[in-house]
Tab-separated table of C-alpha atoms in Angstrom:
chain	number	residue	atom	x	y	z
G	1227	MET	CA	15.038	-38.755	-7.898
G	1228	THR	CA	12.505	-38.234	-10.635
G	1229	THR	CA	13.935	-38.978	-14.046
G	1230	ASN	CA	12.826	-39.195	-17.615
G	1231	THR	CA	11.720	-42.783	-18.030
G	1232	ALA	CA	12.866	-42.803	-21.627
G	1233	THR	CA	16.297	-44.169	-22.444
G	1234	PRO	CA	18.924	-41.435	-21.911
G	1235	ASN	CA	19.734	-39.550	-25.101
G	1236	THR	CA	22.737	-41.244	-26.651
G	1237	ALA	CA	22.213	-40.109	-30.230
G	1238	THR	CA	25.372	-39.189	-32.109
G	1239	PRO	CA	25.845	-35.415	-31.832
G	1240	ASN	CA	26.922	-33.058	-34.568
G	1241	THR	CA	30.644	-33.770	-34.316
G	1242	ALA	CA	32.007	-31.025	-36.556
G	1243	ALA	CA	34.904	-29.333	-34.734
G	1244	LEU	CA	34.567	-31.744	-31.800
G	1245	ASN	CA	37.507	-33.758	-30.545
G	1246	THR	CA	36.064	-37.263	-30.320
G	1247	GLU	CA	39.130	-39.065	-29.066
G	1248	ALA	CA	38.744	-41.155	-25.920
G	1249	PRO	CA	39.391	-39.331	-22.636
G	1250	ASN	CA	43.111	-39.046	-21.921
G	1251	THR	CA	43.903	-41.157	-18.894
G	1252	ALA	CA	47.656	-41.255	-19.418
G	1253	THR	CA	48.330	-37.513	-19.238
G	1254	PRO	CA	47.487	-36.182	-15.763
G	1255	ASN	CA	48.387	-32.608	-16.709
G	1256	THR	CA	45.627	-32.133	-19.273
G	1257	ALA	CA	41.836	-32.083	-19.199
G	1258	ARG	CA	39.218	-32.487	-21.911
G	1259	THR	CA	37.348	-29.194	-21.803
G	1260	VAL	CA	34.459	-27.508	-23.619
G	1261	LEU	CA	35.517	-24.174	-25.136
G	1262	PHE	CA	34.096	-21.614	-27.547
G	1263	ASP	CA	35.813	-18.925	-29.635
G	1264	GLU	CA	32.784	-16.866	-30.653
G	1265	THR	CA	29.305	-16.277	-29.290
G	1266	GLY	CA	26.380	-18.014	-30.913
G	1267	GLY	CA	24.281	-21.162	-30.845
G	1268	PRO	CA	25.251	-24.627	-29.587
G	1269	ASP	CA	27.430	-25.263	-32.654
G	1270	VAL	CA	30.099	-22.849	-31.381
G	1271	LEU	CA	30.982	-25.327	-28.618
G	1272	ARG	CA	33.991	-27.585	-29.088
G	1273	VAL	CA	35.916	-30.098	-26.978
G	1274	GLU	CA	39.668	-29.760	-26.652
G	1275	GLU	CA	42.378	-31.173	-24.439
G	1276	VAL	CA	43.934	-28.274	-22.526
G	1277	PRO	CA	46.731	-27.965	-19.959
G	1278	LEU	CA	45.676	-28.635	-16.388
G	1279	PRO	CA	47.749	-26.904	-13.696
G	1280	ALA	CA	48.276	-28.418	-10.282
G	1281	PRO	CA	46.028	-26.839	-7.645
G	1282	GLY	CA	47.665	-23.785	-6.116
G	1283	PRO	CA	47.105	-22.196	-2.710
G	1284	GLY	CA	43.423	-22.290	-1.811
G	1285	GLU	CA	42.511	-24.452	-4.826
G	1286	VAL	CA	41.200	-27.972	-5.395
G	1287	LEU	CA	41.364	-30.334	-8.369
G	1288	VAL	CA	38.008	-32.003	-9.051
G	1289	ARG	CA	37.383	-35.001	-11.283
G	1290	VAL	CA	33.995	-34.238	-12.825
G	1291	GLU	CA	31.413	-37.023	-12.953
G	1292	ALA	CA	28.331	-35.106	-14.109
G	1293	LEU	CA	27.423	-31.608	-15.327
G	1294	GLY	CA	24.133	-29.805	-14.664
G	1295	LEU	CA	23.078	-27.369	-17.401
G	1296	ASN	CA	21.623	-23.952	-16.585
G	1297	ARG	CA	19.962	-21.239	-18.662
G	1298	ALA	CA	22.715	-18.855	-17.651
G	1299	GLU	CA	25.171	-20.955	-19.645
G	1300	ALA	CA	23.114	-20.728	-22.832
G	1301	LEU	CA	22.917	-16.950	-22.398
G	1302	PHE	CA	26.665	-16.743	-21.706
G	1303	ARG	CA	27.462	-18.836	-24.788
G	1304	ALA	CA	25.228	-16.540	-26.880
G	1305	GLY	CA	26.764	-13.323	-25.509
G	1306	ALA	CA	23.507	-12.359	-23.802
G	1307	TYR	CA	24.499	-12.834	-20.155
G	1308	TYR	CA	25.118	-9.979	-17.728
G	1309	TYR	CA	28.870	-10.307	-18.343
G	1310	GLN	CA	30.632	-11.256	-21.541
G	1311	PRO	CA	32.845	-14.292	-22.200
G	1312	ALA	CA	36.583	-13.769	-22.655
G	1313	LEU	CA	37.196	-14.849	-26.241
G	1314	PRO	CA	38.677	-16.821	-27.858
G	1315	GLY	CA	38.876	-19.975	-25.777
G	1316	SER	CA	36.213	-19.173	-23.187
G	1317	ARG	CA	35.185	-21.963	-20.835
G	1318	LEU	CA	31.580	-22.573	-19.794
G	1319	GLY	CA	29.542	-23.993	-16.920
G	1320	TYR	CA	28.702	-23.473	-13.258
G	1321	GLU	CA	27.461	-26.733	-11.886
G	1322	ALA	CA	29.090	-30.149	-11.573
G	1323	ALA	CA	29.302	-33.142	-9.275
G	1324	GLY	CA	32.575	-34.939	-8.824
G	1325	THR	CA	35.354	-36.097	-6.544
G	1326	VAL	CA	38.330	-34.177	-5.185
G	1327	GLU	CA	41.576	-35.530	-6.649
G	1328	ALA	CA	44.039	-33.131	-5.017
G	1329	VAL	CA	44.144	-29.980	-2.903
G	1330	GLY	CA	46.529	-27.063	-2.864
G	1331	PRO	CA	48.326	-25.515	0.107
G	1332	GLY	CA	46.073	-24.053	2.768
G	1333	VAL	CA	42.962	-26.085	1.894
G	1334	SER	CA	41.470	-27.799	4.936
G	1335	ALA	CA	37.769	-28.018	4.089
G	1336	HIS	CA	38.264	-30.681	1.396
G	1337	SER	CA	40.453	-33.754	0.999
G	1338	PRO	CA	41.230	-36.138	-1.858
G	1339	GLY	CA	38.374	-38.585	-2.271
G	1340	ASP	CA	35.667	-36.188	-1.039
G	1341	ALA	CA	32.433	-36.164	-3.041
G	1342	VAL	CA	31.642	-32.539	-3.909
G	1343	LEU	CA	29.429	-30.168	-5.861
G	1344	THR	CA	30.478	-26.943	-7.592
G	1345	GLY	CA	28.615	-23.679	-7.988
G	1346	PRO	CA	29.395	-20.786	-5.629
G	1347	GLY	CA	31.154	-17.819	-7.192
G	1348	ILE	CA	32.401	-19.391	-10.434
G	1349	GLU	CA	33.495	-17.034	-13.237
G	1350	MET	CA	32.687	-19.078	-16.315
G	1351	SER	CA	35.273	-17.794	-18.800
G	1352	ALA	CA	38.211	-18.850	-16.640
G	1353	GLN	CA	36.670	-21.445	-14.314
G	1354	GLY	CA	33.845	-23.057	-16.308
G	1355	VAL	CA	33.293	-26.654	-15.216
G	1356	TYR	CA	32.408	-28.255	-18.574
G	1357	ALA	CA	35.459	-30.531	-18.423
G	1358	ASP	CA	36.467	-33.959	-17.182
G	1359	ARG	CA	38.783	-32.379	-14.590
G	1360	VAL	CA	38.913	-28.802	-13.334
G	1361	VAL	CA	40.917	-26.717	-10.854
G	1362	LEU	CA	38.737	-24.372	-8.803
G	1363	PRO	CA	38.991	-22.128	-5.761
G	1364	ALA	CA	38.062	-24.144	-2.687
G	1365	THR	CA	35.320	-21.570	-2.054
G	1366	ALA	CA	33.595	-22.701	-5.279
G	1367	VAL	CA	33.214	-26.272	-3.992
G	1368	VAL	CA	30.803	-27.626	-1.390
G	1369	ALA	CA	30.456	-31.076	0.148
G	1370	ARG	CA	28.014	-33.336	-1.681
G	1371	PRO	CA	25.258	-34.410	0.738
G	1372	ALA	CA	25.553	-38.035	1.831
G	1373	GLY	CA	23.831	-40.530	-0.440
G	1374	LEU	CA	23.498	-38.120	-3.366
G	1375	ASP	CA	24.725	-39.693	-6.612
G	1376	ALA	CA	26.590	-37.591	-9.170
G	1377	VAL	CA	23.729	-37.204	-11.679
G	1378	THR	CA	21.265	-36.101	-9.002
G	1379	GLY	CA	23.930	-33.954	-7.369
G	1380	ALA	CA	24.530	-32.072	-10.624
G	1381	ALA	CA	20.831	-31.136	-10.582
G	1382	THR	CA	20.756	-29.899	-6.998
G	1383	TRP	CA	22.902	-27.065	-5.676
G	1384	LEU	CA	22.253	-24.166	-8.046
G	1385	THR	CA	18.522	-24.824	-8.404
G	1386	TYR	CA	17.707	-25.133	-4.706
G	1387	SER	CA	20.114	-22.396	-3.602
G	1388	THR	CA	18.480	-19.975	-6.059
G	1389	ALA	CA	14.998	-20.940	-4.885
G	1390	TYR	CA	15.989	-20.575	-1.230
G	1391	GLY	CA	17.897	-17.313	-1.625
G	1392	GLY	CA	15.421	-15.682	-3.975
G	1393	MET	CA	12.151	-16.658	-2.346
G	1394	LEU	CA	12.986	-16.926	1.369
G	1395	GLU	CA	15.991	-14.679	2.004
G	1396	THR	CA	15.123	-11.937	-0.499
G	1397	GLY	CA	11.388	-12.361	-1.067
G	1398	GLY	CA	10.475	-13.088	2.559
G	1399	LEU	CA	8.126	-15.936	1.614
G	1400	ARG	CA	6.154	-17.228	4.619
G	1401	PRO	CA	3.779	-20.118	5.330
G	1402	GLY	CA	0.361	-19.422	3.838
G	1403	ASP	CA	1.698	-16.966	1.241
G	1404	HIS	CA	0.900	-17.447	-2.428
G	1405	VAL	CA	3.893	-17.342	-4.782
G	1406	VAL	CA	3.789	-17.153	-8.579
G	1407	VAL	CA	6.692	-19.102	-10.125
G	1408	THR	CA	7.388	-18.394	-13.809
G	1409	ALA	CA	9.402	-20.752	-16.056
G	1410	ALA	CA	8.097	-23.351	-13.628
G	1411	SER	CA	9.289	-26.379	-15.596
G	1412	SER	CA	12.945	-25.305	-15.441
G	1413	GLY	CA	15.348	-26.720	-12.876
G	1414	VAL	CA	15.023	-23.644	-10.656
G	1415	GLY	CA	11.277	-23.527	-11.257
G	1416	VAL	CA	10.742	-27.089	-10.030
G	1417	ALA	CA	13.020	-26.452	-7.031
G	1418	ALA	CA	10.998	-23.308	-6.264
G	1419	LEU	CA	7.718	-25.257	-6.279
G	1420	GLN	CA	9.148	-27.850	-3.899
G	1421	THR	CA	10.720	-25.184	-1.669
G	1422	ALA	CA	7.513	-23.169	-1.387
G	1423	ALA	CA	5.458	-26.268	-0.630
G	1424	ARG	CA	7.985	-27.383	1.983
G	1425	ILE	CA	7.567	-24.239	4.091
G	1426	GLY	CA	3.773	-24.229	3.796
G	1427	ALA	CA	3.446	-21.573	1.079
G	1428	VAL	CA	1.117	-22.018	-1.912
G	1429	PRO	CA	3.012	-22.213	-5.231
G	1430	ILE	CA	1.331	-21.180	-8.490
G	1431	ALA	CA	3.233	-22.497	-11.516
G	1432	VAL	CA	3.302	-20.503	-14.754
G	1433	THR	CA	4.424	-22.368	-17.868
G	1434	ARG	CA	3.865	-21.770	-21.571
G	1435	THR	CA	1.543	-24.711	-22.302
G	1436	GLY	CA	-0.497	-27.202	-20.327
G	1437	GLU	CA	1.544	-30.205	-21.487
G	1438	LYS	CA	3.612	-30.255	-18.287
G	1439	ARG	CA	0.693	-29.658	-15.921
G	1440	ARG	CA	0.735	-33.117	-14.302
G	1441	GLN	CA	4.486	-33.022	-13.625
G	1442	LEU	CA	4.269	-29.566	-12.057
G	1443	LEU	CA	1.361	-30.596	-9.830
G	1444	ASP	CA	3.372	-33.647	-8.767
G	1445	ASN	CA	6.196	-31.317	-7.711
G	1446	GLY	CA	4.114	-29.156	-5.416
G	1447	ALA	CA	2.188	-26.699	-7.578
G	1448	ALA	CA	-1.262	-25.888	-6.218
G	1449	LEU	CA	-2.273	-24.347	-9.562
G	1450	VAL	CA	-0.751	-24.493	-13.049
G	1451	VAL	CA	-1.380	-21.598	-15.449
G	1452	ALA	CA	-0.517	-21.981	-19.156
G	1453	SER	CA	0.548	-18.518	-20.289
G	1454	ASP	CA	-0.008	-19.250	-24.017
G	1455	THR	CA	-3.717	-19.840	-23.477
G	1456	ASP	CA	-4.629	-18.503	-20.017
G	1457	ASP	CA	-4.796	-14.980	-18.634
G	1458	VAL	CA	-2.166	-15.291	-15.909
G	1459	VAL	CA	-3.303	-12.280	-13.886
G	1460	LYS	CA	-6.953	-13.322	-14.067
G	1461	GLU	CA	-6.189	-16.916	-13.008
G	1462	VAL	CA	-3.989	-15.860	-10.082
G	1463	ARG	CA	-6.596	-13.340	-8.937
G	1464	ARG	CA	-9.334	-15.947	-9.173
G	1465	PHE	CA	-7.305	-18.527	-7.247
G	1466	THR	CA	-6.429	-16.082	-4.466
G	1467	GLY	CA	-9.932	-14.657	-4.052
G	1468	ASP	CA	-8.868	-11.485	-5.909
G	1469	LYS	CA	-6.234	-10.719	-3.273
G	1470	GLY	CA	-3.243	-11.600	-5.409
G	1471	ALA	CA	0.010	-13.361	-4.580
G	1472	GLU	CA	2.369	-12.120	-1.880
G	1473	LEU	CA	5.403	-12.997	-4.009
G	1474	ILE	CA	6.233	-13.289	-7.700
G	1475	PHE	CA	9.415	-15.271	-8.411
G	1476	ASP	CA	10.258	-14.453	-12.008
G	1477	ALA	CA	12.840	-15.850	-14.424
G	1478	VAL	CA	11.650	-13.923	-17.488
G	1479	GLY	CA	11.705	-10.143	-16.934
G	1480	GLY	CA	11.223	-8.106	-20.105
G	1481	PRO	CA	8.292	-5.817	-20.880
G	1482	GLY	CA	5.811	-8.429	-19.615
G	1483	LEU	CA	6.948	-7.978	-16.013
G	1484	ALA	CA	4.686	-4.972	-15.436
G	1485	GLU	CA	1.598	-6.958	-16.474
G	1486	LEU	CA	2.667	-10.021	-14.473
G	1487	ALA	CA	3.071	-7.830	-11.383
G	1488	ARG	CA	-0.648	-7.085	-11.476
G	1489	SER	CA	-1.151	-10.594	-10.091
G	1490	ALA	CA	0.541	-9.564	-6.811
G	1491	THR	CA	-1.068	-8.150	-3.689
G	1492	THR	CA	-1.110	-4.391	-3.153
G	1493	THR	CA	2.029	-4.564	-1.012
G	1494	GLY	CA	3.465	-7.619	-2.732
G	1495	THR	CA	7.050	-8.397	-3.687
G	1496	VAL	CA	8.577	-9.249	-7.064
G	1497	VAL	CA	11.933	-11.051	-7.205
G	1498	VAL	CA	13.475	-11.210	-10.682
G	1499	TYR	CA	16.261	-13.785	-10.844
G	1500	GLY	CA	16.538	-14.293	-14.612
G	1501	SER	CA	16.211	-12.521	-17.945
G	1502	LEU	CA	14.876	-15.052	-20.446
G	1503	ASP	CA	13.227	-12.130	-22.251
G	1504	ARG	CA	16.173	-9.968	-23.270
G	1505	ARG	CA	14.043	-6.938	-24.153
G	1506	LEU	CA	13.979	-3.929	-21.847
G	1507	MET	CA	12.293	-4.726	-18.555
G	1508	ALA	CA	9.172	-2.754	-17.656
G	1509	VAL	CA	9.058	-1.686	-14.017
G	1510	PRO	CA	5.695	-2.313	-12.326
G	1511	LEU	CA	3.929	0.893	-11.331
G	1512	ASN	CA	1.285	-0.618	-9.030
G	1513	TRP	CA	3.097	0.706	-5.968
G	1514	PRO	CA	3.810	0.260	-3.026
G	1515	MET	CA	5.079	-3.000	-4.521
G	1516	THR	CA	8.709	-3.956	-3.842
G	1517	VAL	CA	10.887	-5.167	-6.735
G	1518	HIS	CA	14.190	-6.959	-6.182
G	1519	GLY	CA	16.814	-8.249	-8.591
G	1520	TYR	CA	18.305	-11.441	-7.171
G	1521	ALA	CA	21.880	-12.641	-7.802
G	1522	ASN	CA	22.709	-16.010	-6.285
G	1523	THR	CA	26.394	-15.160	-5.985
G	1524	HIS	CA	25.615	-12.288	-3.619
G	1525	LEU	CA	24.282	-14.658	-0.950
G	1526	SER	CA	26.637	-17.580	-1.551
G	1527	SER	CA	29.761	-15.385	-1.498
G	1528	THR	CA	29.489	-14.926	2.273
G	1529	PRO	CA	30.331	-17.767	4.694
G	1530	GLU	CA	27.109	-17.188	6.632
G	1531	GLY	CA	24.965	-17.126	3.496
G	1532	LEU	CA	26.606	-20.281	2.174
G	1533	ARG	CA	26.106	-21.998	5.533
G	1534	ARG	CA	22.380	-21.259	5.471
G	1535	ILE	CA	22.026	-22.373	1.840
G	1536	ASN	CA	23.787	-25.681	2.403
G	1537	ALA	CA	21.907	-26.402	5.630
G	1538	PHE	CA	18.563	-25.752	3.945
G	1539	ILE	CA	19.353	-27.975	0.949
G	1540	ALA	CA	20.715	-30.798	3.096
G	1541	SER	CA	17.680	-30.799	5.366
G	1542	GLY	CA	15.273	-30.940	2.428
G	1543	LEU	CA	17.152	-33.855	0.905
G	1544	ARG	CA	17.199	-35.712	4.216
G	1545	ASP	CA	13.459	-35.465	4.819
G	1546	GLY	CA	12.617	-36.243	1.188
G	1547	THR	CA	10.768	-33.017	0.407
G	1548	PHE	CA	13.479	-32.027	-2.082
G	1549	ARG	CA	13.432	-34.391	-5.034
G	1550	PRO	CA	15.790	-33.084	-7.735
G	1551	VAL	CA	14.189	-33.676	-11.122
G	1552	VAL	CA	16.453	-34.788	-13.956
G	1553	GLY	CA	14.678	-34.285	-17.254
G	1554	GLU	CA	17.279	-35.895	-19.517
G	1555	VAL	CA	20.733	-37.462	-19.179
G	1556	PHE	CA	23.263	-37.149	-22.014
G	1557	GLU	CA	26.468	-39.171	-22.169
G	1558	GLY	CA	29.934	-37.636	-22.544
G	1559	LEU	CA	31.288	-34.178	-23.318
G	1560	GLU	CA	30.705	-34.842	-27.021
G	1561	SER	CA	26.963	-34.580	-26.386
G	1562	ILE	CA	27.185	-31.005	-25.055
G	1563	ARG	CA	25.807	-29.442	-28.250
G	1564	ASP	CA	22.759	-31.706	-28.226
G	1565	ALA	CA	22.234	-31.039	-24.521
G	1566	HIS	CA	22.225	-27.273	-25.190
G	1567	ARG	CA	19.795	-27.745	-28.064
G	1568	LEU	CA	17.368	-29.552	-25.782
G	1569	MET	CA	17.717	-26.828	-23.141
G	1570	GLU	CA	16.779	-24.176	-25.699
G	1571	SER	CA	13.816	-26.222	-26.976
G	1572	ASN	CA	11.987	-25.898	-23.623
G	1573	GLU	CA	10.665	-29.434	-24.057
G	1574	HIS	CA	12.014	-30.837	-20.783
G	1575	VAL	CA	10.985	-30.589	-17.146
G	1576	GLY	CA	13.743	-30.202	-14.569
G	1577	LYS	CA	17.491	-30.302	-15.094
G	1578	ILE	CA	19.461	-31.543	-18.094
G	1579	VAL	CA	22.539	-33.469	-16.992
G	1580	VAL	CA	25.608	-34.617	-18.939
G	1581	ARG	CA	27.245	-37.684	-17.398
G	1582	LEU	CA	30.995	-38.099	-17.986
């Protein structure tokens, strides 16, 4: 695991409206949970002890050990995601690592004591995992690969499943292909670089500045393009002998997509998996290009898709080609506001994790 060598951020967060009492260990029917009552910035988040039902049919109770933050959660909190939170009292969060405490009737895939990861098919308002304990559908929980600690585990499933599903299953990436990866310093971006390099493709990382160049090269990038100072299309064309990239794997969207698509081959493919630029997206007109919108839940909602995802991630972890990058570790649910502030600053490389 690659981690920030600095001491984990333990600075006292802005505690207004936060419940800072010690975790309740004497009341098994409650859970300390992050909620928000209105959309907005990190300050709308609060921690509250809420009732915790026993797991029902097809459900599992997970004791959360670490949370992995994702851009989708910042968008959801701000009211800018593709679906809106149910307010007041919306939950938040997709990705966690923990241990199964109990299972409901009909659950056979998991047992108490199992180390697990969360992610597939979670609806954040009702099932968000920012909590010390959470009840989830068994289908939203997968086995944690052997030897994977909780902090690293919280940085693994969603990033590598998105990279696999978006680039290989949807984008058809093959050995020898060039792939342009935008937002390359994000958790998914780093996983995409490692995934492309693992199958013999040639990843081209696009990031705003050159400050993270060395870290991106260390994670598989063959070329790093700083979009604030470099002409992305020109650099990709130069690097590919003016042919262009076979695949563009884009987290940004917006009106810049049409220009970015000019860096693709004549019959190239664009896979848009995020919308960091919330302005209207411009459709590329340099046809016969193919443009896909990728939703991770579409692939992971099927047993066969989930089987392929989990097999691919596990194999990459076993052979060491997948090295989940943790950019910063925060301590405790009370640090969730500061963790979201760092995520929105774009100053980190890899995944931000909150350890409980």
